[in-house]
Amino acid sequence: MITEPADRWDDAEADGLDPLAACVYASRLIGRDPGLVLHGGGNTSVKTREIDLDGTPIDVLHVKGSGGDLATIEPAGFAPLRLDLLRMLLTLDRLDDDAMMNALRCASLDASAPDPSVETLLHALLPHPVVLHSHADALLALGNQPDGAERIRAALGPDVLIAPYAKPGFDLAKLCAKLVTPGAYPRGLVLMHHGLFTFGPDARTAYRAHIALVTLAAAQLTTVTPEAVTPPVVAPAALARLRREISAAAGRPMLLSRHDDDRIRAFVTRPDLADVAGRGPATPDHVLRTRPLPLIGTDVAGWSEAYRGYVDAHRDRAAGLTPLDPAPRVLLAPELGMLTAGVRAADTIATADIYRHTMDVIDAAERLGGYRALSAPDLFDVEYWSLEQAKQRRRGTPPELAGEVALVTGAASGIGRACALALHARGAAVIGVDVSPAVAQVLPGPGYRGVVADVTDPDALAGALTVGAETFGGLDIMVAAAGIFPRSRPIAQLDRADWRRAMAVNTDAVADLFALAHPLLALAPRGGRVVLIASKNVPAPGPQAAPYSASKAAAVQLARVAAMEWAADGIRVNIVHPDAVFDTGLWTPELLAARAERYGMTVEQYKRRNLLGTEVTSARVGALTATLCTDAFAATTGTQVSVDGGNDRVI
Ligand code: ZN
């Protein structure tokens, strides 16, 4: 819902700030209001006078760096540029994008500063000391209408300049140069289909003008609270199938995240969904996250075909363009809610946030005169704009397992935790499963989800797989690391409860997990991968550990059969045999000391009691496990790898 923005300026907090610090303060206030900007949108600037190395005064424009986030920006997030050089650029008749960006970088007074915003020249053009720019939902809803400009003028008053849409950069700055009359002091500048600029002699004035104008726009809108409804249940395999199709279209594994709530339900069940959502994004700034149009329904191939046609139709507009993958990023369907696709978990969340606001803008605009977005050629120009493509390229090549989903049992501690960390470090989104609530805190960020579940409860395992499908779209990699080591005792004194418990956790739970996970693993875009964490005790059992050795051996046979049965589905199943990993919950310092003493060794000697004389840490086991899931082992299944420092009984 679009609401009136809150004025969050606090004179006490802003007291005594220098002009740049006050601009940082105002920038953060704007950045923290999702009704104003989302995920890197918007930009701000402040003009100051500084002293150059030779003592001469120079005018400096501090403008937000490209791609930075206003919500968390620091002074170092601004590029300090020589204003005289920027204003010289504005006297030119033509300047292409790459030449402009080069000139902007060369105007910097700090070689380590970020690349300046593509909207820098507009900031330089405006004579006002502070300039704040947002993509406020309320203005987009009011302006994205057949008579949007008139509505904005009527709502915001005559002292607000209104510019038609132009691609940000040199052309937009030149267009605005014609509108801004020297000496006049407008309250703000609205760029149609794009956003709002406000100005002021100081950050407070510019911020208050921003809030005031957005409030006037919001007052024109009517919104209704959606009714509370229960979202439908979606089978995990249905999500995994869609993810596989989207990944095939993208040419690489993609995450797929499901979002469903009252707001989304109200939108996806609109009878005119295909019509209104088919008109385009709320602002072209969103197009790189959302693509020009969402997929309505589930025909991924049909969307890809249409997208290729759209690219072909506009190819002449962007010579030398790098074609983007023909895969949708937003999928809307009454039976699913909203699904968002992306290589990184953070991308699926950013895209979902952006499209939620698109829903609000479309809904509010439809309640007025009717939603209208920018035309397809203009959208194409933004999507295939060299500066935007460069911004994407700067994010770098994603890591090897990016776009893939891993589930690790026993993830709260020891080897399971190390496996979760290693897979996450290689780019996989990870579902950690453990009976301990500590599983929730194994990793920060959107690429990890901890699920508290007892692996001996098949319903709880199914629940964890459902969380994986809803959050990330399916399952590519599964690591069965949960296990227990019962008390040591000879078979003659076998404790039946210990035996049953070892079998339940080390064998039965693995069998249940394999059975439940197979349908999802079979739909993994690059083929599923499974690693069973077994034990040196399988190839080289020790006395007094019958329940452990027997239960792990049974699990190994299960994994070997799975390797045979699942090879045709492209699923690789491999087994890791760690030994003497002492940095796990199984080993206390007292137990370690007692064991070392029994062998007549120091603890350090005991830890390295193997052929290589090396310490086997859980991190080493995690790294090996993650590597088994990479392409280095693409032709390997059913194999058993020791990670024990070398053991003459195993070799
Ligand atoms: Zn903008």
XYZ file of C-alpha atoms and ligand atoms in Angstrom:
652
model
C 0.000 0.000 0.000
C 1.211 3.484 -0.790
C 1.113 5.674 2.295
C 2.178 9.227 3.002
C 5.897 9.350 3.864
C 6.939 10.123 7.418
C 9.156 13.153 8.031
C 12.037 11.567 9.936
C 14.369 14.578 10.097
C 15.525 15.096 13.682
C 17.185 18.472 14.317
C 18.952 17.124 17.395
C 20.545 14.281 15.397
C 21.500 16.547 12.509
C 22.814 19.353 14.710
C 26.353 20.451 13.869
C 26.805 18.158 10.850
C 28.980 19.550 8.069
C 27.304 19.796 4.631
C 28.490 16.366 3.437
C 27.523 14.676 6.725
C 24.094 16.349 6.595
C 23.660 15.061 3.038
C 24.615 11.568 4.246
C 21.994 11.921 6.998
C 19.257 13.000 4.540
C 20.309 10.277 2.084
C 19.878 7.597 4.730
C 16.440 8.903 5.703
C 15.369 8.624 2.064
C 17.104 5.273 1.614
C 15.337 3.763 4.614
C 11.848 4.516 3.301
C 10.949 1.751 0.834
C 8.143 3.933 -0.525
C 10.870 6.301 -1.807
C 13.709 4.077 -3.029
C 14.543 0.375 -3.105
C 17.799 -1.570 -3.366
C 20.299 0.918 -4.717
C 17.776 3.254 -6.341
C 17.919 7.037 -6.058
C 20.886 9.336 -5.600
C 21.863 12.493 -3.765
C 24.544 15.174 -3.878
C 25.961 18.184 -2.095
C 28.114 20.969 -3.504
C 30.944 22.296 -1.344
C 33.912 24.610 -1.733
C 37.252 23.054 -0.878
C 40.905 23.963 -1.065
C 43.036 22.263 -3.692
C 46.623 21.090 -3.048
C 48.037 24.396 -4.273
C 45.755 26.400 -1.995
C 43.244 27.527 -4.620
C 39.558 27.126 -3.786
C 37.579 24.687 -5.952
C 33.881 23.881 -6.191
C 33.195 20.194 -5.590
C 30.131 18.082 -6.273
C 29.923 15.098 -3.899
C 27.549 12.712 -5.685
C 26.448 9.220 -4.692
C 28.527 6.435 -6.184
C 26.890 4.238 -8.820
C 25.120 1.195 -7.369
C 25.510 2.298 -3.729
C 22.633 1.974 -1.281
C 21.292 5.207 0.202
C 20.041 3.430 3.331
C 23.570 2.643 4.503
C 25.645 5.210 2.638
C 28.767 6.686 4.259
C 30.709 9.809 3.209
C 33.086 7.463 1.340
C 30.095 6.346 -0.780
C 30.138 9.738 -2.510
C 32.454 10.644 -5.377
C 34.001 14.150 -5.014
C 34.072 15.695 -8.501
C 35.371 19.011 -9.836
C 32.242 20.987 -10.610
C 33.917 23.181 -13.260
C 34.759 20.078 -15.334
C 31.210 18.746 -15.018
C 29.731 22.060 -16.107
C 32.091 22.132 -19.095
C 30.626 18.768 -20.160
C 27.161 20.314 -20.072
C 28.201 22.817 -22.746
C 28.787 19.999 -25.244
C 26.127 19.146 -27.808
C 26.733 15.418 -27.716
C 28.456 12.996 -25.369
C 28.088 9.243 -25.544
C 27.687 7.128 -22.419
C 31.183 5.713 -22.254
C 32.838 9.080 -22.911
C 30.618 10.628 -20.243
C 31.535 8.012 -17.620
C 35.218 8.383 -18.473
C 34.974 12.166 -18.134
C 33.121 11.817 -14.810
C 35.780 9.490 -13.431
C 38.515 11.865 -14.585
C 36.784 14.724 -12.745
C 37.233 12.899 -9.432
C 39.433 14.366 -6.714
C 39.852 10.962 -5.067
C 41.257 8.077 -7.074
C 39.759 5.555 -4.644
C 36.226 7.036 -4.792
C 33.403 4.967 -6.313
C 32.258 5.533 -9.891
C 29.860 8.491 -9.855
C 26.138 8.009 -10.452
C 24.996 8.056 -14.091
C 22.747 10.936 -13.052
C 25.748 13.069 -11.998
C 25.405 15.681 -14.745
C 21.852 16.484 -13.685
C 23.098 17.054 -10.136
C 25.866 19.285 -11.529
C 23.435 21.249 -13.677
C 21.142 22.177 -10.797
C 22.501 25.292 -9.061
C 21.236 24.289 -5.623
C 23.742 23.114 -2.995
C 21.819 19.949 -2.042
C 19.921 17.689 -4.471
C 17.957 14.598 -3.414
C 16.468 12.106 -5.884
C 14.049 9.231 -5.266
C 11.706 6.971 -7.222
C 8.739 7.563 -4.901
C 5.845 5.125 -5.413
C 3.266 7.870 -4.924
C 4.666 9.973 -7.780
C 4.989 6.955 -10.062
C 1.350 5.995 -9.388
C 0.187 9.547 -10.012
C 2.341 10.014 -13.087
C 2.015 6.614 -14.770
C -1.361 7.545 -16.256
C -2.569 8.799 -19.614
C -2.818 12.319 -18.142
C -0.062 11.842 -15.560
C 1.756 15.138 -16.126
C -1.444 17.165 -15.645
C -2.263 15.230 -12.492
C 1.203 15.881 -11.075
C 1.010 19.577 -11.917
C -2.425 19.857 -10.290
C -1.293 18.021 -7.161
C 2.189 19.489 -6.678
C 1.591 23.061 -7.844
C 3.118 25.294 -10.530
C 6.566 25.692 -8.948
C 7.502 22.081 -9.681
C 9.191 21.418 -13.012
C 7.974 18.412 -14.987
C 10.268 16.783 -17.548
C 9.194 14.086 -20.001
C 10.992 10.754 -19.787
C 14.587 10.637 -21.021
C 17.214 8.011 -20.396
C 19.364 9.098 -17.426
C 22.754 10.481 -18.378
C 23.799 13.237 -20.739
C 20.496 13.454 -22.663
C 18.443 13.828 -19.498
C 20.769 16.510 -18.137
C 20.576 18.465 -21.408
C 16.785 18.163 -21.441
C 16.570 19.506 -17.900
C 19.032 22.301 -18.707
C 16.363 23.720 -21.006
C 13.763 23.605 -18.201
C 15.780 25.148 -15.398
C 15.672 28.932 -15.660
C 18.673 30.635 -14.067
C 17.607 32.568 -10.980
C 14.298 30.741 -10.590
C 13.994 28.506 -7.561
C 11.565 25.654 -8.165
C 10.574 23.336 -5.319
C 11.327 20.237 -7.245
C 11.678 18.464 -10.559
C 9.572 15.468 -11.577
C 10.923 13.187 -14.290
C 7.984 11.354 -15.801
C 8.049 7.543 -15.343
C 11.194 7.973 -13.276
C 11.134 9.981 -10.063
C 11.513 13.171 -8.097
C 14.386 15.612 -7.492
C 14.166 18.200 -4.741
C 16.699 20.873 -3.949
C 17.697 23.234 -1.218
C 20.397 25.431 0.236
C 20.863 22.700 2.850
C 19.985 19.024 3.327
C 17.088 19.744 5.682
C 15.320 22.022 3.199
C 15.796 19.567 0.339
C 14.605 16.644 2.487
C 11.536 18.470 3.784
C 10.653 19.512 0.193
C 10.943 15.863 -0.829
C 8.602 14.671 1.905
C 6.154 17.521 1.261
C 5.877 16.811 -2.475
C 5.545 13.042 -2.049
C 2.866 13.670 0.605
C 0.914 15.828 -1.871
C 1.149 13.044 -4.471
C 0.117 10.348 -1.965
C -2.939 12.404 -0.953
C -4.276 11.960 -4.498
C -4.264 8.172 -4.233
C -6.772 5.797 -2.768
C -5.606 2.444 -1.553
C -7.538 -0.342 0.090
C -6.324 -2.873 2.611
C -6.420 -6.281 0.939
C -8.612 -8.863 2.602
C -6.939 -11.596 4.609
C -6.733 -14.858 2.685
C -4.855 -18.112 3.107
C -2.283 -18.659 0.342
C -2.564 -21.951 -1.544
C -0.211 -24.837 -0.784
C 2.226 -25.529 -3.630
C 3.948 -28.898 -4.040
C 7.767 -28.543 -3.730
C 8.214 -30.546 -6.936
C 6.039 -28.052 -8.837
C 8.371 -25.245 -7.760
C 11.450 -27.336 -8.571
C 10.073 -28.042 -12.059
C 9.536 -24.334 -12.734
C 12.999 -23.552 -11.404
C 14.481 -26.123 -13.769
C 12.692 -24.521 -16.733
C 13.768 -21.009 -15.724
C 17.351 -22.220 -15.218
C 17.300 -23.863 -18.666
C 16.130 -20.571 -20.201
C 18.820 -18.643 -18.296
C 21.531 -21.143 -19.269
C 22.627 -21.498 -15.642
C 21.146 -22.558 -12.311
C 18.880 -19.923 -10.796
C 17.233 -19.645 -7.414
C 13.471 -19.280 -7.345
C 11.759 -17.799 -4.329
C 8.030 -17.899 -3.590
C 6.210 -14.966 -2.014
C 2.563 -14.992 -1.067
C 0.555 -12.801 1.272
C -2.672 -10.805 1.269
C -1.209 -8.048 -0.882
C 0.218 -10.419 -3.491
C -2.940 -12.558 -3.451
C -5.107 -9.508 -4.179
C -2.905 -8.687 -7.173
C -2.402 -12.140 -8.717
C -6.131 -12.925 -8.512
C -7.118 -9.743 -10.383
C -9.245 -10.723 -13.388
C -7.199 -8.238 -15.454
C -3.795 -9.483 -14.163
C -2.337 -10.222 -17.613
C -3.474 -6.835 -18.908
C -2.217 -4.582 -16.101
C 0.989 -6.497 -15.344
C 1.644 -6.672 -19.084
C 1.920 -2.895 -19.410
C 5.442 -2.655 -18.025
C 7.424 -1.690 -14.931
C 6.684 1.279 -12.674
C 10.015 2.862 -13.595
C 12.672 1.788 -16.123
C 15.118 1.731 -13.215
C 13.478 -1.573 -12.199
C 13.834 -3.292 -15.548
C 17.209 -4.897 -14.847
C 15.783 -6.565 -11.755
C 12.331 -7.460 -13.065
C 12.853 -7.663 -16.862
C 10.393 -5.618 -18.963
C 7.455 -7.884 -18.176
C 6.655 -10.623 -15.658
C 5.631 -14.102 -16.759
C 1.908 -14.479 -16.153
C 1.199 -18.177 -15.587
C 3.829 -20.888 -15.955
C 4.749 -20.999 -19.667
C 8.470 -20.274 -19.276
C 9.318 -21.317 -22.845
C 6.589 -19.037 -24.220
C 7.976 -16.084 -22.251
C 11.518 -16.785 -23.507
C 10.291 -16.926 -27.085
C 8.476 -13.609 -26.709
C 11.539 -12.031 -25.076
C 13.786 -13.128 -27.955
C 11.308 -11.550 -30.372
C 11.386 -8.303 -28.383
C 15.192 -8.228 -28.466
C 15.223 -8.903 -32.218
C 12.660 -6.175 -32.837
C 14.825 -3.569 -31.115
C 18.275 -4.830 -32.011
C 19.021 -1.818 -34.195
C 18.677 0.447 -31.135
C 21.720 -0.953 -29.371
C 24.659 -1.792 -31.582
C 27.065 -4.304 -30.120
C 24.732 -5.219 -27.301
C 25.377 -8.201 -25.090
C 22.178 -10.259 -25.218
C 20.725 -10.894 -21.782
C 19.460 -14.361 -20.943
C 15.841 -14.936 -22.026
C 14.595 -16.001 -18.596
C 11.859 -14.223 -16.620
C 12.661 -12.848 -13.181
C 9.087 -12.406 -11.925
C 6.327 -14.994 -12.295
C 2.737 -14.264 -11.276
C -0.014 -16.872 -11.108
C -3.126 -17.225 -8.935
C -2.166 -20.773 -7.964
C 1.406 -19.790 -6.989
C 1.459 -16.170 -5.836
C 4.659 -14.414 -6.908
C 7.892 -16.214 -7.718
C 11.147 -14.315 -8.228
C 14.269 -15.719 -9.886
C 17.892 -14.707 -9.453
C 21.416 -16.075 -9.249
C 21.834 -14.922 -5.654
C 19.312 -15.128 -2.835
C 19.659 -11.363 -2.331
C 18.577 -10.871 -5.968
C 15.365 -12.865 -5.499
C 14.539 -10.738 -2.457
C 15.354 -7.416 -4.137
C 13.252 -8.350 -7.156
C 10.360 -9.387 -4.907
C 10.553 -6.093 -2.985
C 10.560 -4.138 -6.224
C 7.626 -6.032 -7.692
C 5.579 -5.666 -4.490
C 5.941 -1.910 -4.937
C 5.088 -2.284 -8.629
C 1.845 -3.959 -7.529
C 1.118 -0.982 -5.270
C 1.839 1.505 -8.056
C -0.289 -0.377 -10.595
C -3.129 -0.788 -8.108
C -3.161 2.894 -7.125
C -2.824 4.062 -10.738
C -5.694 1.821 -11.821
C -7.907 3.412 -9.161
C -7.246 6.807 -10.777
C -7.150 7.100 -14.553
C -5.542 3.756 -15.437
C -1.958 2.473 -15.252
C 0.347 3.299 -18.114
C 4.073 2.421 -18.264
C 6.873 3.548 -20.503
C 6.892 2.277 -24.102
C 8.778 -0.880 -25.064
C 11.567 0.886 -27.047
C 12.402 3.095 -24.063
C 12.485 0.051 -21.787
C 14.717 -1.756 -24.235
C 17.115 1.192 -24.277
C 17.473 1.002 -20.507
C 17.839 -2.779 -20.376
C 20.520 -2.759 -23.053
C 22.172 0.441 -21.953
C 25.940 0.055 -21.849
C 26.241 1.836 -18.493
C 23.674 -0.444 -16.876
C 25.345 -3.490 -18.369
C 28.655 -2.229 -17.012
C 27.050 -1.864 -13.571
C 25.989 -5.520 -13.769
C 29.440 -6.618 -14.917
C 31.064 -4.863 -11.976
C 29.273 -7.322 -9.700
C 31.684 -9.943 -11.051
C 31.369 -13.591 -11.994
C 29.242 -15.488 -9.491
C 30.984 -18.266 -7.544
C 30.907 -21.862 -8.762
C 27.798 -23.065 -6.920
C 25.821 -19.798 -7.222
C 22.179 -20.357 -8.102
C 22.208 -23.827 -6.508
C 20.475 -25.042 -3.365
C 22.095 -27.277 -0.752
C 20.516 -28.975 2.260
C 22.808 -30.086 5.074
C 21.669 -32.129 8.064
C 23.470 -31.766 11.370
C 24.327 -28.204 10.314
C 24.397 -26.620 13.782
C 27.853 -27.911 14.698
C 30.920 -29.919 13.731
C 31.221 -31.452 10.264
C 27.651 -30.547 9.228
C 28.269 -26.902 10.069
C 31.590 -26.968 8.214
C 29.838 -28.428 5.144
C 27.178 -25.685 5.285
C 29.890 -22.999 5.503
C 31.939 -24.511 2.662
C 28.934 -24.836 0.312
C 27.801 -21.300 1.145
C 31.321 -19.970 0.514
C 31.173 -21.534 -2.962
C 27.951 -19.645 -3.660
C 25.221 -22.186 -2.853
C 22.088 -21.160 -0.982
C 21.963 -23.429 2.066
C 19.196 -24.965 4.152
C 20.702 -26.094 7.451
C 18.789 -28.752 9.387
C 19.487 -29.648 12.986
C 17.678 -30.580 16.171
C 19.570 -27.763 17.902
C 18.075 -24.246 17.705
C 21.656 -23.021 17.084
C 21.070 -24.022 13.451
C 19.245 -20.729 12.943
C 22.461 -18.731 13.465
C 25.006 -20.702 11.458
C 25.255 -18.061 8.714
C 23.942 -14.521 8.269
C 22.166 -13.194 5.197
C 19.466 -14.268 2.795
C 21.438 -17.216 1.339
C 21.010 -19.328 4.463
C 17.969 -20.717 6.233
C 18.162 -22.783 9.406
C 15.384 -25.282 10.102
C 15.057 -26.854 13.541
C 14.079 -30.463 12.867
C 14.769 -33.945 14.224
C 16.080 -36.022 11.317
C 14.326 -39.096 12.721
C 10.965 -37.431 12.037
C 10.151 -37.836 8.317
C 7.487 -35.117 8.514
C 10.081 -32.689 9.848
C 12.460 -33.640 7.012
C 9.685 -33.096 4.466
C 9.067 -29.714 6.104
C 12.741 -28.762 5.658
C 12.596 -29.721 1.974
C 9.460 -27.592 1.614
C 11.271 -24.619 3.161
C 14.064 -25.171 0.625
C 11.612 -25.237 -2.276
C 9.656 -22.181 -1.099
C 12.771 -20.126 -0.286
C 15.193 -21.175 -3.023
C 13.136 -23.222 -5.504
C 14.272 -26.820 -5.044
C 17.307 -28.923 -4.199
C 20.621 -29.517 -5.996
C 22.946 -30.710 -3.274
C 22.230 -32.779 -0.188
C 24.726 -33.562 2.563
C 23.691 -36.116 5.181
C 25.946 -35.192 8.080
C 23.697 -35.638 11.124
C 24.923 -38.556 13.196
C 25.443 -39.837 16.697
C 28.203 -41.841 18.354
C 26.780 -43.962 21.200
C 28.771 -44.887 24.299
C 31.689 -47.239 23.682
C 31.071 -50.751 24.972
C 31.691 -54.328 23.809
C 29.040 -56.271 21.934
C 28.643 -58.655 24.903
C 27.260 -55.684 26.834
C 25.187 -54.312 23.953
C 22.656 -51.721 25.009
C 19.618 -52.276 22.828
C 18.471 -48.651 23.172
C 21.898 -47.404 22.014
C 21.765 -49.751 19.064
C 18.267 -48.643 18.062
C 19.133 -44.968 18.475
C 22.278 -45.292 16.319
C 20.257 -47.065 13.631
C 17.466 -44.473 13.826
C 19.755 -41.453 13.388
C 22.654 -42.847 11.333
C 20.688 -45.148 9.006
C 16.889 -44.844 9.078
C 16.903 -41.042 8.956
C 19.290 -41.094 5.978
C 16.999 -43.562 4.167
C 13.998 -41.315 4.833
C 15.901 -38.242 3.671
C 17.044 -39.939 0.470
C 13.514 -41.136 -0.327
C 11.969 -37.719 0.316
C 14.664 -35.742 -1.526
C 14.893 -37.808 -4.691
C 12.035 -36.121 -6.616
C 13.627 -32.717 -6.009
C 17.205 -33.847 -6.719
C 15.985 -35.345 -10.019
C 14.837 -31.838 -11.032
C 18.162 -30.118 -10.214
C 19.149 -27.997 -13.244
C 22.734 -29.353 -13.390
C 21.995 -32.758 -11.862
C 21.688 -33.543 -8.178
C 24.628 -34.263 -5.887
C 24.537 -36.171 -2.613
C 27.310 -36.645 -0.087
C 26.970 -39.013 2.827
C 29.266 -38.258 5.733
C 30.174 -41.801 6.846
C 33.257 -42.773 8.872
C 36.657 -44.431 8.797
C 34.889 -46.997 10.967
C 33.200 -48.357 7.842
C 36.344 -49.544 6.011
C 38.279 -50.011 9.296
C 35.953 -50.669 12.221
C 37.172 -50.377 15.784
C 36.244 -52.406 18.846
C 33.513 -51.232 21.211
C 31.754 -49.197 18.509
C 29.381 -51.766 17.001
C 26.207 -49.595 16.838
C 28.112 -46.711 15.246
C 30.113 -48.822 12.776
C 27.169 -50.988 11.765
C 24.756 -48.089 11.335
C 27.267 -46.079 9.275
C 28.041 -49.156 7.147
C 24.332 -49.638 6.456
C 24.053 -45.991 5.400
C 27.012 -46.457 3.049
C 25.288 -49.396 1.363
C 22.168 -47.260 1.031
C 24.215 -44.500 -0.661
C 25.884 -47.009 -3.015
C 22.482 -48.333 -4.088
C 21.287 -44.739 -4.556
C 24.310 -44.069 -6.784
C 23.165 -46.932 -9.013
C 19.457 -46.163 -8.978
C 19.854 -42.397 -9.485
C 22.636 -42.232 -12.069
C 20.019 -42.215 -14.828
C 18.531 -39.089 -13.224
C 21.921 -37.369 -13.334
C 22.318 -37.552 -9.557
C 25.794 -38.282 -8.199
C 26.074 -39.917 -4.773
C 29.435 -40.043 -3.031
C 30.659 -40.930 0.415
C 33.192 -39.265 2.677
C 34.974 -41.167 5.446
C 36.369 -38.756 8.030
C 38.415 -39.945 10.967
C 39.595 -38.351 14.177
C 37.870 -34.990 13.617
C 38.219 -33.625 17.104
C 36.714 -30.143 16.721
C 33.150 -31.501 16.854
C 30.544 -31.776 19.583
C 31.350 -35.481 20.041
C 34.738 -34.677 21.585
C 35.180 -32.892 24.898
C 38.667 -31.845 26.115
C 38.355 -34.449 28.911
C 37.497 -37.268 26.498
C 40.365 -36.250 24.241
C 42.820 -36.187 27.174
C 41.648 -39.599 28.418
C 41.962 -41.109 24.948
C 45.459 -39.661 24.430
C 46.562 -40.992 27.788
C 45.340 -44.477 26.907
C 47.701 -44.435 23.897
C 50.501 -42.915 25.952
C 50.473 -39.735 23.859
C 49.994 -36.019 24.368
C 46.734 -34.588 23.048
C 48.642 -32.946 20.159
C 50.282 -36.255 19.224
C 46.974 -38.076 19.490
C 45.242 -35.571 17.174
C 47.865 -36.256 14.485
C 47.926 -40.021 14.887
C 47.785 -40.747 11.143
C 50.211 -41.464 8.297
C 50.516 -37.829 7.212
C 50.806 -36.619 10.789
C 48.208 -33.967 10.044
C 45.232 -32.714 11.988
C 41.875 -33.530 10.363
C 39.569 -30.600 11.057
C 35.868 -30.334 10.299
C 36.736 -27.477 7.906
C 38.851 -29.916 5.867
C 35.937 -32.344 5.693
C 33.607 -29.473 4.703
C 35.949 -28.349 1.925
C 36.262 -31.893 0.536
C 32.485 -32.374 0.667
C 31.803 -29.103 -1.154
C 34.424 -29.928 -3.786
C 32.770 -33.321 -4.390
C 29.677 -31.296 -5.367
C 31.546 -29.251 -7.992
C 32.318 -30.098 -11.604
C 35.734 -31.420 -10.574
C 33.830 -34.603 -9.717
C 31.273 -34.406 -12.547
C 32.147 -37.957 -13.664
C 32.329 -39.509 -10.213
C 29.568 -41.346 -8.400
C 29.413 -44.138 -5.834
C 32.952 -43.437 -4.681
C 34.239 -43.401 -1.116
C 36.836 -40.789 -0.187
C 38.817 -40.884 3.050
C 39.705 -37.734 4.910
C 41.703 -39.214 7.753
C 45.317 -38.147 7.262
C 46.085 -41.620 5.858
C 45.333 -44.847 7.685
C 47.246 -48.049 6.959
C 44.175 -50.166 7.715
C 42.173 -48.275 5.095
C 44.889 -47.982 2.445
Zn 16.724 7.724 -10.854
